Tab-separated table of N, CA and C in Angstrom:
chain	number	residue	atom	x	y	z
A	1	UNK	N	-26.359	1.153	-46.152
A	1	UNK	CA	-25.756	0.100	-45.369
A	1	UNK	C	-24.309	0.448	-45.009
A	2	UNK	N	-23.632	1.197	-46.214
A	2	UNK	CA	-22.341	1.383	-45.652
A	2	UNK	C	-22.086	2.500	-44.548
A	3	UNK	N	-23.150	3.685	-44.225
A	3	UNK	CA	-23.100	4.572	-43.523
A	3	UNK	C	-23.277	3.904	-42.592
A	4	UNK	N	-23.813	3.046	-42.530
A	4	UNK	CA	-24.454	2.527	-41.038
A	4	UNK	C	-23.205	2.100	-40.450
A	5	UNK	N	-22.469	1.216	-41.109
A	5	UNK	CA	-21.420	0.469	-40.658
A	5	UNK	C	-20.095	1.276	-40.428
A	6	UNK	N	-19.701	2.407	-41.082
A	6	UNK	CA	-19.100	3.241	-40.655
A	6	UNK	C	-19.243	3.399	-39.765
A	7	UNK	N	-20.430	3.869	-39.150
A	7	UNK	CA	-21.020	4.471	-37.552
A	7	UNK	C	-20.295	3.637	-36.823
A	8	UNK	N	-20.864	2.389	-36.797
A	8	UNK	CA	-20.661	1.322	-35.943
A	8	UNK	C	-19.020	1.579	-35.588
A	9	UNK	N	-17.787	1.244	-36.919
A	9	UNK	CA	-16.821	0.843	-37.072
A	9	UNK	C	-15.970	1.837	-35.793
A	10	UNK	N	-16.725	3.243	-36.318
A	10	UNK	CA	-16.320	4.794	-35.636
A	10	UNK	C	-16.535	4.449	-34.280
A	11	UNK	N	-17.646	3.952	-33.489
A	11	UNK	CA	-18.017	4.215	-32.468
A	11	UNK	C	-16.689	2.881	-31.432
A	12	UNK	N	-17.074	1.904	-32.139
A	12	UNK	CA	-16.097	1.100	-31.710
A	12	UNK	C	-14.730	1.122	-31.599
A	13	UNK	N	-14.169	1.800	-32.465
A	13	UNK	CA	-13.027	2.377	-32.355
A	13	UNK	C	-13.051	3.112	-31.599
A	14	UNK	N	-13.818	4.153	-30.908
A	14	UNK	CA	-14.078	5.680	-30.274
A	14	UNK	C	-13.832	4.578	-28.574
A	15	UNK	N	-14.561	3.726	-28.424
A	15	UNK	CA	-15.176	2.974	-26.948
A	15	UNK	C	-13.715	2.244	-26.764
A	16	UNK	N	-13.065	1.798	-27.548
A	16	UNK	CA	-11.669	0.554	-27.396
A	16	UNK	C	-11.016	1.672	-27.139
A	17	UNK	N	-11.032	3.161	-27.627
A	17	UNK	CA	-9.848	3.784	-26.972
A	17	UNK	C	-9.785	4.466	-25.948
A	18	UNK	N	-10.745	4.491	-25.317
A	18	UNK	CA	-10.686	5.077	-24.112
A	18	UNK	C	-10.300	4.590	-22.984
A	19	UNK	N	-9.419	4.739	-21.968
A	19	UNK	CA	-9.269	4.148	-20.986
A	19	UNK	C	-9.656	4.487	-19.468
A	20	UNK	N	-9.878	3.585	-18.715
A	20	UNK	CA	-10.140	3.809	-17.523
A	20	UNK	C	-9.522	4.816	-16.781
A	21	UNK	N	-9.917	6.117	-15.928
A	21	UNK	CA	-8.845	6.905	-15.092
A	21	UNK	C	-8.611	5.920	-13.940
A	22	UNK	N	-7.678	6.616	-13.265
A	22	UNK	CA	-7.001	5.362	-11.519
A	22	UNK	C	-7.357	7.023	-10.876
A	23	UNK	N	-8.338	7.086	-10.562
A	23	UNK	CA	-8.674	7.843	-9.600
A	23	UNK	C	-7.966	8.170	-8.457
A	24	UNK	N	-7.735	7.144	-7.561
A	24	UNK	CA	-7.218	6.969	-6.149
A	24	UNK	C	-5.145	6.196	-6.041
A	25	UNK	N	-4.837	6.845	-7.014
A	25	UNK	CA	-3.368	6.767	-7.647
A	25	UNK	C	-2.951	6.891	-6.088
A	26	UNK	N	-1.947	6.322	-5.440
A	26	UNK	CA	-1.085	7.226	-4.234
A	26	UNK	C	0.264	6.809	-4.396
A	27	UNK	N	1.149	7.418	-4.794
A	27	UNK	CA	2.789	7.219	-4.925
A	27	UNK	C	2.997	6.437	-3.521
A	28	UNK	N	3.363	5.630	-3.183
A	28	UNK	CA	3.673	4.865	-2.045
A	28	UNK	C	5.011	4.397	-1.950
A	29	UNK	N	6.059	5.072	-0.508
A	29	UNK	CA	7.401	4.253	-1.234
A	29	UNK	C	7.437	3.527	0.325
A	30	UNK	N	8.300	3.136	0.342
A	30	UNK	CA	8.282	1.906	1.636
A	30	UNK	C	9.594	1.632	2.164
A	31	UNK	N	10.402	2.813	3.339
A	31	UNK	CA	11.517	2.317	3.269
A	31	UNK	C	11.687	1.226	4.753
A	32	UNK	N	12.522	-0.025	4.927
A	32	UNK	CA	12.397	-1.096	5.375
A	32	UNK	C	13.322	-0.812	6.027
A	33	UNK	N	13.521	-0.825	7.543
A	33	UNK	CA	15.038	-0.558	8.692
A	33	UNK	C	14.849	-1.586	9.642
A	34	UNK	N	15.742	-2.573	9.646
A	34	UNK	CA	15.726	-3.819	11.038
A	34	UNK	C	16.271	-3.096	12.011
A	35	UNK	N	15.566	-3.492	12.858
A	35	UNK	CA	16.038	-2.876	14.171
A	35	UNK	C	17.083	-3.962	14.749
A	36	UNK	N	16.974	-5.315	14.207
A	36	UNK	CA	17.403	-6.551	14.876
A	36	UNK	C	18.389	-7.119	13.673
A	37	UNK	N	19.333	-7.592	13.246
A	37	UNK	CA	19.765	-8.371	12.270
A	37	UNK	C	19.088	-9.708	12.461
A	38	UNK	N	18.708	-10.950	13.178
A	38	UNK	CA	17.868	-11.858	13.109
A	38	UNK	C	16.293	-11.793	12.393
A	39	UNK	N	16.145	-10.358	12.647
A	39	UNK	CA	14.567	-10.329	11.579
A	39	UNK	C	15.282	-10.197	10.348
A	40	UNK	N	17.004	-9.228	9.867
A	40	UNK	CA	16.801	-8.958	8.463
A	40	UNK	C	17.205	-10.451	7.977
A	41	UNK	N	17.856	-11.810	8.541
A	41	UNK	CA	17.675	-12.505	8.221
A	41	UNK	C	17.193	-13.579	8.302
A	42	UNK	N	15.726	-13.319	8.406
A	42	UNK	CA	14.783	-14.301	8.595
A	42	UNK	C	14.256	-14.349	7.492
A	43	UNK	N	13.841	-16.267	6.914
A	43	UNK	CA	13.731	-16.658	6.157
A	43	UNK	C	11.836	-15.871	5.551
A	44	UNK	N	11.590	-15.495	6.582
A	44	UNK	CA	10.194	-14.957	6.463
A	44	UNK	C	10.086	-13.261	6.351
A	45	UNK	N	11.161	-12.828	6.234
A	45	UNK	CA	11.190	-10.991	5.892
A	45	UNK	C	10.632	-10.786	4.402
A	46	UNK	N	11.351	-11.520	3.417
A	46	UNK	CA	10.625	-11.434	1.831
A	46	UNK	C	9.375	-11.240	2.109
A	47	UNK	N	8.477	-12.811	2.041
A	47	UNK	CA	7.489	-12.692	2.085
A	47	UNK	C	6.432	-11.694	2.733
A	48	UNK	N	6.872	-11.346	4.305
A	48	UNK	CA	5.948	-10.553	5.359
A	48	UNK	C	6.152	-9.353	4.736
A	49	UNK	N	7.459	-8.645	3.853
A	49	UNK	CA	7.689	-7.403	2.966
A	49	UNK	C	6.312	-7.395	1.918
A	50	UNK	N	6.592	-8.280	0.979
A	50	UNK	CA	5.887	-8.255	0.379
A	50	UNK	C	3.850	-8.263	0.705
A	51	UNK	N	3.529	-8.944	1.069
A	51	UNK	CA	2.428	-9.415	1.580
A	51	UNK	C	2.004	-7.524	2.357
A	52	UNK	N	2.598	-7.270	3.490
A	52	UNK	CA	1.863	-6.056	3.957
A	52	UNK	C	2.457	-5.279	2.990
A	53	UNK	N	3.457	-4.966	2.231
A	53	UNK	CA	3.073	-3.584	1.296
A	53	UNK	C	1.770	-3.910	0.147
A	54	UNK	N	1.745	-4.910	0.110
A	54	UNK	CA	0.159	-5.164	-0.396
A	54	UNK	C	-0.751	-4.742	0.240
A	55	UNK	N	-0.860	-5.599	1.290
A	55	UNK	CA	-2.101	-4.736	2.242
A	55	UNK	C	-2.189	-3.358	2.843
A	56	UNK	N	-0.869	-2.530	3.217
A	56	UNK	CA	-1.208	-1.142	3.389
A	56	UNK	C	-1.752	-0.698	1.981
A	57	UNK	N	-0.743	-0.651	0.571
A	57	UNK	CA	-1.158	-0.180	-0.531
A	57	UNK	C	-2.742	-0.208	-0.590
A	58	UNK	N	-3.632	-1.252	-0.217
A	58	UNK	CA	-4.927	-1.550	-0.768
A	58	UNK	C	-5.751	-1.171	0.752
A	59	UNK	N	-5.023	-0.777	1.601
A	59	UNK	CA	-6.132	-0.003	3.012
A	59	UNK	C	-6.907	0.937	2.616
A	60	UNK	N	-8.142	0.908	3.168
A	60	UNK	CA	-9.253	2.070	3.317
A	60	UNK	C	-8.663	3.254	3.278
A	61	UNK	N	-7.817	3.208	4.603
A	61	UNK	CA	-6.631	4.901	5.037
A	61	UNK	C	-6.016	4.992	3.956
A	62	UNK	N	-5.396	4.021	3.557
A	62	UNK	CA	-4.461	4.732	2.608
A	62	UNK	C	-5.130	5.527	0.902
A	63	UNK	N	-5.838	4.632	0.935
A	63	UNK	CA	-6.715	5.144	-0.636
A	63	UNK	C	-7.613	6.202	-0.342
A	64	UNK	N	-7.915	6.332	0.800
A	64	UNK	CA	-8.856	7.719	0.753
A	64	UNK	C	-8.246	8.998	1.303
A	65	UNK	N	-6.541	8.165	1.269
A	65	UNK	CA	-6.391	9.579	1.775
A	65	UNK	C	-5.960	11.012	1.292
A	66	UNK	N	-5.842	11.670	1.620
A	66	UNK	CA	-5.890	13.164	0.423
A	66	UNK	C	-4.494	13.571	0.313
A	67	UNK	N	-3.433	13.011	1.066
A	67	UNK	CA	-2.002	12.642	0.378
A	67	UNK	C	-2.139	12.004	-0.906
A	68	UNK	N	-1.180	12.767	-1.804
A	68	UNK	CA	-1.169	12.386	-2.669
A	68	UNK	C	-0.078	11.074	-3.045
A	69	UNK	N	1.033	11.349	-2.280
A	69	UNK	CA	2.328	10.768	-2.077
A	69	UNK	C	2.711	10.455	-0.699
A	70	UNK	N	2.820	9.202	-0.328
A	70	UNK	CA	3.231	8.533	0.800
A	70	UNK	C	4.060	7.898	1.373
A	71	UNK	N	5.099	8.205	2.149
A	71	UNK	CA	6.751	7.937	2.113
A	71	UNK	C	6.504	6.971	3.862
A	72	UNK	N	6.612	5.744	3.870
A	72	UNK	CA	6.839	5.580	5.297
A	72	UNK	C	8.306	4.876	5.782
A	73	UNK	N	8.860	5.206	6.765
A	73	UNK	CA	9.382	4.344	7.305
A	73	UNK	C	9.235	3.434	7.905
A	74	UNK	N	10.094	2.556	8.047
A	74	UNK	CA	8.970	1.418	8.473
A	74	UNK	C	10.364	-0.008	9.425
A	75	UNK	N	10.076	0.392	10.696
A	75	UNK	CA	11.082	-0.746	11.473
A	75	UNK	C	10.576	-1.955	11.942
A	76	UNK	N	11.184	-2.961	11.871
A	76	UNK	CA	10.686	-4.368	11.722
A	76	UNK	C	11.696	-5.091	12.926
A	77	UNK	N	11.556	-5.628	13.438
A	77	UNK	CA	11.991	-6.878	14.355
A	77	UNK	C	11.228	-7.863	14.770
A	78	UNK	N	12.091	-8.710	15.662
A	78	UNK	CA	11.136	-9.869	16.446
A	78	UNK	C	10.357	-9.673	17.886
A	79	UNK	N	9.238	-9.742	17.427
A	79	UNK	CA	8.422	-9.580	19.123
A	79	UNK	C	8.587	-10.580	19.827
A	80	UNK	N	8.089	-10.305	21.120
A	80	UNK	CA	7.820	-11.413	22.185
A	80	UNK	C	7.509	-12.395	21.812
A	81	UNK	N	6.678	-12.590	21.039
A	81	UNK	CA	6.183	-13.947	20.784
A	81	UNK	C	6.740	-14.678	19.474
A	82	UNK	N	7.430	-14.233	18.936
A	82	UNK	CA	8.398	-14.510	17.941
A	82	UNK	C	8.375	-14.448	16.488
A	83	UNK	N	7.092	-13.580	16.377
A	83	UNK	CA	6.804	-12.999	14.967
A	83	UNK	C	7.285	-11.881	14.300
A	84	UNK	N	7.776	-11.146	13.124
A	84	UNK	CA	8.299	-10.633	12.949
A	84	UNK	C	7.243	-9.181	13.207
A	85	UNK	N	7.656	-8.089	13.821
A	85	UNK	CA	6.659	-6.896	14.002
A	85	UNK	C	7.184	-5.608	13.229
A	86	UNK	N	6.689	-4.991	12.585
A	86	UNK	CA	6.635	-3.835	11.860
A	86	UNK	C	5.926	-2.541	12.184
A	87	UNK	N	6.492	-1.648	12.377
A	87	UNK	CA	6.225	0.241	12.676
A	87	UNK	C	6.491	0.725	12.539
A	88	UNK	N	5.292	1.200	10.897
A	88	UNK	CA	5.210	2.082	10.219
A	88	UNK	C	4.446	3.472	10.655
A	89	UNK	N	5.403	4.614	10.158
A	89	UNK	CA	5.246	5.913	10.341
A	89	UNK	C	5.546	6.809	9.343
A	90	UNK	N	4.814	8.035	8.559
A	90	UNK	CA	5.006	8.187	7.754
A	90	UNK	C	6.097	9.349	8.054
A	91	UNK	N	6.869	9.434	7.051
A	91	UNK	CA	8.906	10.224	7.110
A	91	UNK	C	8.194	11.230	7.192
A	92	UNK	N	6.947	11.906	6.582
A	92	UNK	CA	6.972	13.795	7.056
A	92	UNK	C	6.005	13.881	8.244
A	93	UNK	N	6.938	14.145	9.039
A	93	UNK	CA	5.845	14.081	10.688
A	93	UNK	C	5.181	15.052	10.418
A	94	UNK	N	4.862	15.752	9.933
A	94	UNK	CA	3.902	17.029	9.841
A	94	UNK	C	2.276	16.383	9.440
A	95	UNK	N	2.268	14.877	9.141
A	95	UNK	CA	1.307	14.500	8.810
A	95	UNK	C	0.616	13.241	10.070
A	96	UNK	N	2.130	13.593	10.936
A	96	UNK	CA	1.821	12.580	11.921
A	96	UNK	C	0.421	12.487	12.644
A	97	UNK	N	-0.555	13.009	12.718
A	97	UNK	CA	-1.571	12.476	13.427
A	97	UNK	C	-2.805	11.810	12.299
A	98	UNK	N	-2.301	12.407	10.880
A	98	UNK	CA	-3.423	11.374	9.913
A	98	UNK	C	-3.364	10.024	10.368
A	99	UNK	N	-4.459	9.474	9.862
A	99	UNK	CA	-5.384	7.977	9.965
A	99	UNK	C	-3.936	6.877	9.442
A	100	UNK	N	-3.663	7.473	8.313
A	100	UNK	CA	-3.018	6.579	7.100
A	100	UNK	C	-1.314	6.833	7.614
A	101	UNK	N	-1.455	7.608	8.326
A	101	UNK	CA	0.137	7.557	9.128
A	101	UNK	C	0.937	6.728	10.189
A	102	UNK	N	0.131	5.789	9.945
A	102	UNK	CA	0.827	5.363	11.244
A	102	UNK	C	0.048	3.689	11.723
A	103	UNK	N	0.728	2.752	11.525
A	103	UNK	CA	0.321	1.423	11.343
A	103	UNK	C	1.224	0.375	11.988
A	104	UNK	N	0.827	-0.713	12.313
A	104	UNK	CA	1.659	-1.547	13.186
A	104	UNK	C	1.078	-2.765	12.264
A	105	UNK	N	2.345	-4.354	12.056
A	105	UNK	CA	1.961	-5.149	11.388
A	105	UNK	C	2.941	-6.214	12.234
A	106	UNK	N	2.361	-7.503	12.138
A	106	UNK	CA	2.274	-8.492	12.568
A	106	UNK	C	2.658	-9.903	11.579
A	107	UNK	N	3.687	-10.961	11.510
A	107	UNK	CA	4.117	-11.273	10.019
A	107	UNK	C	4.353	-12.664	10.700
A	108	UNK	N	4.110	-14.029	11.236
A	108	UNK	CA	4.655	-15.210	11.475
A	108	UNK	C	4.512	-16.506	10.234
A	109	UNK	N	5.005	-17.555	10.760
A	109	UNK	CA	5.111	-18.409	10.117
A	109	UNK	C	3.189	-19.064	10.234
A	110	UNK	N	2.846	-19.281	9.035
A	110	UNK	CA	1.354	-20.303	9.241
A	110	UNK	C	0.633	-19.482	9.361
A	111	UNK	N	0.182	-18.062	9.526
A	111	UNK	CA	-0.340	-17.470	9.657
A	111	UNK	C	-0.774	-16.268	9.168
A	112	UNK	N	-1.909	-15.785	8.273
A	112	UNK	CA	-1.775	-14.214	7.616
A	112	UNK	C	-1.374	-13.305	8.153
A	113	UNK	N	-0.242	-12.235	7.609
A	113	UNK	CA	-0.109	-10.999	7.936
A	113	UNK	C	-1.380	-9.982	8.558
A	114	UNK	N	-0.971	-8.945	9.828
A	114	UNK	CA	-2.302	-8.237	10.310
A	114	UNK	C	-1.431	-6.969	9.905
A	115	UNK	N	-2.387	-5.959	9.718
A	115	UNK	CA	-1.967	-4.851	9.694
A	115	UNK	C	-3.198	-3.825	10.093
A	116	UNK	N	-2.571	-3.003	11.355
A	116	UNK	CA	-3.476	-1.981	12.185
A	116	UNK	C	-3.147	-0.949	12.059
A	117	UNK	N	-4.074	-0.117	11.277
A	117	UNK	CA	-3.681	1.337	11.322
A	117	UNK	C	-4.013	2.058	12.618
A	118	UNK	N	-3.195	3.513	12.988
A	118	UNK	CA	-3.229	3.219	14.159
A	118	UNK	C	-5.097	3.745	14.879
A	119	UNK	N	-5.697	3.839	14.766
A	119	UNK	CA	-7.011	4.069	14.915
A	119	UNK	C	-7.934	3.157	15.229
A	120	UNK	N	-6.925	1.964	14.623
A	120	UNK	CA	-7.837	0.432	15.451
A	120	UNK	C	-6.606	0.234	16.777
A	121	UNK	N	-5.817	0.545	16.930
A	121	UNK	CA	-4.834	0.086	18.198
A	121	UNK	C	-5.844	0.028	19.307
């Protein structure tokens, strides 16, 4: 009985320590340039910051892509219609025609953030 329970004790210990790999890891940094001072102080820049570096981080393009590390720049103002607009490009143009390079985002009041990589434009 006590061998048995050893086993058990062993195996369970063996299964709790293992951890999950993150397979699809991508260093992502995000640098933010107003083109406009009225977008950098708009009460809605936090949030629309936050919200699409969520959603690029978690894009199809971006997780499958075979960059390992992903640096974009990224300029923001007010469009025509008075939402805040964002265009992102990634800083080493040498990668400029990948999928995951190159995205346009869309940020207003009442409304979810869009974000188009450029392949849906």
């Amino acid at each position: 009985m006590r061998g048995w329970l050893l086993v058990v004790l062993v195996t369970l210990l063996v299964s709790c320590s293992k951890h999950p790999e993150v397979d699809d890891f991508k260093q992502i940094q995000i640098h933010w340039n107003s083109l406009d001072p009225a977008a950098e102080a708009s009460e809605l820049k936090d949030n629309c910051v936050i919200d699409i570096t969520s959603k690029v981080m978690s894009a199809p393009e971006v997780i499958k892509s075979k960059l390992v590390e992903i640096t974009y720049e990224v300029a923001y103002y007010f469009d025509e219609n008075g939402a805040l607009a964002f265009d992102g490009r990634c800083s080493d143009t040498r990668f400029a025609d990948l999928q995951e390079c190159s995205w346009i985002a869309t940020c207003s009041a009442g409304s979810t953030s869009v974000v188009k990589f450029h392949n849906e434009r």
